[in-house]
PDB file of C-alpha atoms in Angstrom:
ATOM      1  CA  UNK A 556      80.197  91.974 108.434  1.00 88.00           C
ATOM      2  CA  UNK A 557      80.411  93.003 112.126  1.00 94.00           C
ATOM      3  CA  UNK A 558      79.501  96.335 113.849  1.00 95.00           C
ATOM      4  CA  UNK A 559      82.658  96.475 115.909  1.00 97.00           C
ATOM      5  CA  UNK A 560      86.158  95.266 115.974  1.00 98.00           C
ATOM      6  CA  UNK A 561      88.446  95.833 118.878  1.00 97.00           C
ATOM      7  CA  UNK A 562      92.216  95.040 118.698  1.00 97.00           C
ATOM      8  CA  UNK A 563      95.116  95.736 120.831  1.00 95.00           C
ATOM      9  CA  UNK A 564      97.495  96.742 117.933  1.00 96.00           C
ATOM     10  CA  UNK A 565      96.928  98.747 114.823  1.00 96.00           C
ATOM     11  CA  UNK A 566      96.591  96.748 111.768  1.00 97.00           C
ATOM     12  CA  UNK A 567      99.645  96.554 109.497  1.00 96.00           C
ATOM     13  CA  UNK A 568      98.964  98.280 106.138  1.00 95.00           C
ATOM     14  CA  UNK A 569      96.309 100.657 107.510  1.00 96.00           C
ATOM     15  CA  UNK A 570      97.859 103.348 105.556  1.00 95.00           C
ATOM     16  CA  UNK A 571      98.441 101.845 102.211  1.00 93.00           C
ATOM     17  CA  UNK A 572      95.408 103.587 100.310  1.00 94.00           C
ATOM     18  CA  UNK A 573      95.834 106.947 102.285  1.00 95.00           C
ATOM     19  CA  UNK A 574      96.626 110.228 100.476  1.00 94.00           C
ATOM     20  CA  UNK A 575      99.972 111.722 100.984  1.00 92.00           C
ATOM     21  CA  UNK A 576      98.493 114.271 103.414  1.00 92.00           C
ATOM     22  CA  UNK A 577      97.690 111.570 105.806  1.00 93.00           C
ATOM     23  CA  UNK A 578     101.200 110.377 105.906  1.00 92.00           C
ATOM     24  CA  UNK A 579     102.301 113.909 106.806  1.00 91.00           C
ATOM     25  CA  UNK A 580      99.642 114.034 109.556  1.00 91.00           C
ATOM     26  CA  UNK A 581     100.898 110.693 110.912  1.00 92.00           C
ATOM     27  CA  UNK A 582     104.503 111.647 110.930  1.00 92.00           C
ATOM     28  CA  UNK A 583     103.529 114.978 112.699  1.00 90.00           C
ATOM     29  CA  UNK A 584     102.016 112.869 115.423  1.00 89.00           C
ATOM     30  CA  UNK A 585     105.114 110.756 115.764  1.00 89.00           C
ATOM     31  CA  UNK A 586     103.681 107.587 113.917  1.00 91.00           C
ATOM     32  CA  UNK A 587     106.014 105.898 111.299  1.00 88.00           C
ATOM     33  CA  UNK A 588     103.485 103.963 109.538  1.00 86.00           C
ATOM     34  CA  UNK A 589     105.817 101.611 108.079  1.00 85.00           C
ATOM     35  CA  UNK A 590     107.022 100.309 111.506  1.00 89.00           C
ATOM     36  CA  UNK A 591     103.458 100.179 112.722  1.00 92.00           C
ATOM     37  CA  UNK A 592     100.849  97.217 112.852  1.00 93.00           C
ATOM     38  CA  UNK A 593     100.202  93.678 113.141  1.00 95.00           C
ATOM     39  CA  UNK A 594      99.263  91.313 110.235  1.00 95.00           C
ATOM     40  CA  UNK A 595      96.927  89.610 112.634  1.00 96.00           C
ATOM     41  CA  UNK A 596      94.950  92.634 113.170  1.00 97.00           C
ATOM     42  CA  UNK A 597      94.848  93.365 109.404  1.00 96.00           C
ATOM     43  CA  UNK A 598      93.523  89.850 108.641  1.00 96.00           C
ATOM     44  CA  UNK A 599      90.929  90.275 111.462  1.00 96.00           C
ATOM     45  CA  UNK A 600      89.712  93.519 109.747  1.00 96.00           C
ATOM     46  CA  UNK A 601      89.642  91.778 106.298  1.00 94.00           C
ATOM     47  CA  UNK A 602      87.669  88.800 107.641  1.00 94.00           C
ATOM     48  CA  UNK A 603      85.304  90.451 109.971  1.00 95.00           C
ATOM     49  CA  UNK A 604      84.538  93.563 107.730  1.00 95.00           C
ATOM     50  CA  UNK A 605      83.705  95.702 110.667  1.00 96.00           C
ATOM     51  CA  UNK A 606      81.920  99.039 110.279  1.00 96.00           C
ATOM     52  CA  UNK A 607      84.145 100.355 113.297  1.00 96.00           C
ATOM     53  CA  UNK A 608      87.593  99.188 114.189  1.00 98.00           C
ATOM     54  CA  UNK A 609      89.029 100.527 117.401  1.00 96.00           C
ATOM     55  CA  UNK A 610      92.601  99.889 118.362  1.00 96.00           C
ATOM     56  CA  UNK A 611      95.030 100.935 120.867  1.00 91.00           C
ATOM     57  CA  UNK A 612      98.698 100.289 120.955  1.00 88.00           C
ATOM     58  CA  UNK A 613     100.335 103.466 119.524  1.00 92.00           C
ATOM     59  CA  UNK A 614      99.278 105.727 122.448  1.00 88.00           C
ATOM     60  CA  UNK A 615      97.712 108.511 120.161  1.00 89.00           C
ATOM     61  CA  UNK A 616      94.222 109.207 118.872  1.00 90.00           C
ATOM     62  CA  UNK A 617      93.932 108.814 115.135  1.00 93.00           C
ATOM     63  CA  UNK A 618      90.890 108.701 112.908  1.00 94.00           C
ATOM     64  CA  UNK A 619      91.629 107.111 109.407  1.00 96.00           C
ATOM     65  CA  UNK A 620      89.508 108.133 106.342  1.00 97.00           C
ATOM     66  CA  UNK A 621      86.777 105.352 105.969  1.00 97.00           C
ATOM     67  CA  UNK A 622      87.640 102.536 103.587  1.00 97.00           C
ATOM     68  CA  UNK A 623      85.234 100.645 101.301  1.00 95.00           C
ATOM     69  CA  UNK A 624      84.573  97.017 101.536  1.00 92.00           C
ATOM     70  CA  UNK A 625      83.325  94.982  98.566  1.00 84.00           C
ATOM     71  CA  UNK A 626      81.263  91.846  98.612  1.00 73.00           C
ATOM     72  CA  UNK A 627      81.545  88.626  96.611  1.00 67.00           C
ATOM     73  CA  UNK A 628      78.526  89.544  94.559  1.00 60.00           C
ATOM     74  CA  UNK A 629      78.974  91.330  91.181  1.00 54.00           C
ATOM     75  CA  UNK A 630      76.603  93.884  89.567  1.00 58.00           C
ATOM     76  CA  UNK A 631      75.775  93.718  85.735  1.00 59.00           C
ATOM     77  CA  UNK A 632      79.188  95.315  84.770  1.00 56.00           C
ATOM     78  CA  UNK A 633      81.093  92.551  86.849  1.00 57.00           C
ATOM     79  CA  UNK A 634      82.077  95.138  89.555  1.00 63.00           C
ATOM     80  CA  UNK A 635      81.832  93.804  93.095  1.00 65.00           C
ATOM     81  CA  UNK A 636      79.113  95.259  95.089  1.00 66.00           C
ATOM     82  CA  UNK A 637      79.702  97.572  97.924  1.00 70.00           C
ATOM     83  CA  UNK A 638      78.989  96.401 101.270  1.00 86.00           C
ATOM     84  CA  UNK A 639      79.809  99.275 103.767  1.00 93.00           C
ATOM     85  CA  UNK A 640      82.638 101.304 104.724  1.00 95.00           C
ATOM     86  CA  UNK A 641      84.952 100.664 107.739  1.00 97.00           C
ATOM     87  CA  UNK A 642      86.108 103.415 110.075  1.00 97.00           C
ATOM     88  CA  UNK A 643      89.424 102.753 111.784  1.00 97.00           C
ATOM     89  CA  UNK A 644      89.907 104.660 114.986  1.00 95.00           C
ATOM     90  CA  UNK A 645      93.184 104.505 116.969  1.00 94.00           C
ATOM     91  CA  UNK A 646      92.714 105.477 120.612  1.00 91.00           C
ATOM     92  CA  UNK A 647      95.362 107.156 122.846  1.00 86.00           C
ATOM     93  CA  UNK A 648      96.781 106.049 126.247  1.00 83.00           C
ATOM     94  CA  UNK A 649      94.297 106.564 128.946  1.00 79.00           C
ATOM     95  CA  UNK A 650      95.108 109.756 130.769  1.00 72.00           C
ATOM     96  CA  UNK A 651      92.478 111.568 132.727  1.00 66.00           C
ATOM     97  CA  UNK A 652      94.468 114.814 132.875  1.00 65.00           C
ATOM     98  CA  UNK A 653      95.315 115.182 129.397  1.00 59.00           C
ATOM     99  CA  UNK A 654      94.015 117.976 127.358  1.00 70.00           C
ATOM    100  CA  UNK A 655      95.931 116.986 124.507  1.00 69.00           C
ATOM    101  CA  UNK A 656      93.727 115.774 121.532  1.00 70.00           C
ATOM    102  CA  UNK A 657      96.386 113.228 120.503  1.00 69.00           C
ATOM    103  CA  UNK A 658      95.827 111.443 123.875  1.00 72.00           C
ATOM    104  CA  UNK A 659      91.982 111.057 123.304  1.00 77.00           C
ATOM    105  CA  UNK A 660      91.340 107.636 124.793  1.00 78.00           C
ATOM    106  CA  UNK A 661      87.494 107.639 124.695  1.00 80.00           C
ATOM    107  CA  UNK A 662      85.386 107.869 121.515  1.00 83.00           C
ATOM    108  CA  UNK A 663      81.556 107.800 121.476  1.00 86.00           C
ATOM    109  CA  UNK A 664      79.404 106.480 118.635  1.00 90.00           C
ATOM    110  CA  UNK A 665      75.819 106.143 117.998  1.00 90.00           C
ATOM    111  CA  UNK A 666      75.632 102.718 116.464  1.00 91.00           C
ATOM    112  CA  UNK A 667      72.697 101.197 114.702  1.00 91.00           C
ATOM    113  CA  UNK A 668      73.183  97.523 114.389  1.00 93.00           C
ATOM    114  CA  UNK A 669      74.183  96.176 111.145  1.00 89.00           C
ATOM    115  CA  UNK A 670      71.299  93.798 110.970  1.00 90.00           C
ATOM    116  CA  UNK A 671      68.760  96.473 111.118  1.00 92.00           C
ATOM    117  CA  UNK A 672      70.122  98.991 108.651  1.00 92.00           C
ATOM    118  CA  UNK A 673      68.707  99.306 105.117  1.00 92.00           C
ATOM    119  CA  UNK A 674      71.222  98.255 102.333  1.00 88.00           C
ATOM    120  CA  UNK A 675      71.095 101.581 100.643  1.00 89.00           C
ATOM    121  CA  UNK A 676      72.018 103.412 103.926  1.00 90.00           C
ATOM    122  CA  UNK A 677      74.693 100.865 104.724  1.00 90.00           C
ATOM    123  CA  UNK A 678      76.311 101.102 101.283  1.00 88.00           C
ATOM    124  CA  UNK A 679      76.688 104.908 101.387  1.00 91.00           C
ATOM    125  CA  UNK A 680      80.396 105.956 100.984  1.00 92.00           C
ATOM    126  CA  UNK A 681      81.337 109.109 102.647  1.00 94.00           C
ATOM    127  CA  UNK A 682      83.347 111.647 100.739  1.00 94.00           C
ATOM    128  CA  UNK A 683      87.109 110.918 100.894  1.00 94.00           C
ATOM    129  CA  UNK A 684      86.643 107.185 101.360  1.00 96.00           C
ATOM    130  CA  UNK A 685      89.542 105.207 100.080  1.00 96.00           C
ATOM    131  CA  UNK A 686      89.918 101.544  98.678  1.00 94.00           C
ATOM    132  CA  UNK A 687      90.367  98.746 101.203  1.00 95.00           C
ATOM    133  CA  UNK A 688      94.009  99.014 102.481  1.00 95.00           C
ATOM    134  CA  UNK A 689      94.164  95.173 103.150  1.00 94.00           C
ATOM    135  CA  UNK A 690      93.435  94.216  99.504  1.00 90.00           C
ATOM    136  CA  UNK A 691      95.526  94.672  96.328  1.00 79.00           C
ATOM    137  CA  UNK A 692      93.820  95.948  93.133  1.00 62.00           C
ATOM    138  CA  UNK A 693      93.955  92.517  91.844  1.00 58.00           C
ATOM    139  CA  UNK A 694      91.800  91.344  94.696  1.00 61.00           C
ATOM    140  CA  UNK A 695      94.442  89.415  96.572  1.00 65.00           C
ATOM    141  CA  UNK A 696      95.170  90.143 100.263  1.00 67.00           C
ATOM    142  CA  UNK A 697      98.088  92.410 101.145  1.00 63.00           C
ATOM    143  CA  UNK A 698     100.783  91.356 103.414  1.00 57.00           C
ATOM    144  CA  UNK A 699     100.110  87.628 102.845  1.00 51.00           C
ATOM    145  CA  UNK A 700     103.541  86.663 103.980  1.00 53.00           C
ATOM    146  CA  UNK A 701     103.575  84.152 107.001  1.00 44.00           C
ATOM    147  CA  UNK A 702     103.482  85.254 110.567  1.00 42.00           C
TER     148      UNK A 702
END
């Protein structure tokens, strides 16, 4: 895994495991999620398994519900073990005079490096966490069509 992933576009399918209320929130902000995103950014998120994924490109601030990442190892019930969650944060356009929270372009985090975290703390899943939006329930990659 990685601590941070920075992309210039939102990942395609970031919304695929979100509850209906999140779609309404996105529409209210002017984001038509079906028309948003890059398969390359989604693939990068899937491969790098970041704890935080920051992206720009849509011009608004949006914080997605955290999503779960699973490892290749399985527990005694053959369920893949949890690695950690990823938090996707879309940043707004840089506007120093903006008081509008949808235009938030700066976001601070207090990050303890992945390599120094205890596994039990790392694998905690915050309330509301969703399944990984880039993986089908069958374990195959979503949006696997060619670029």
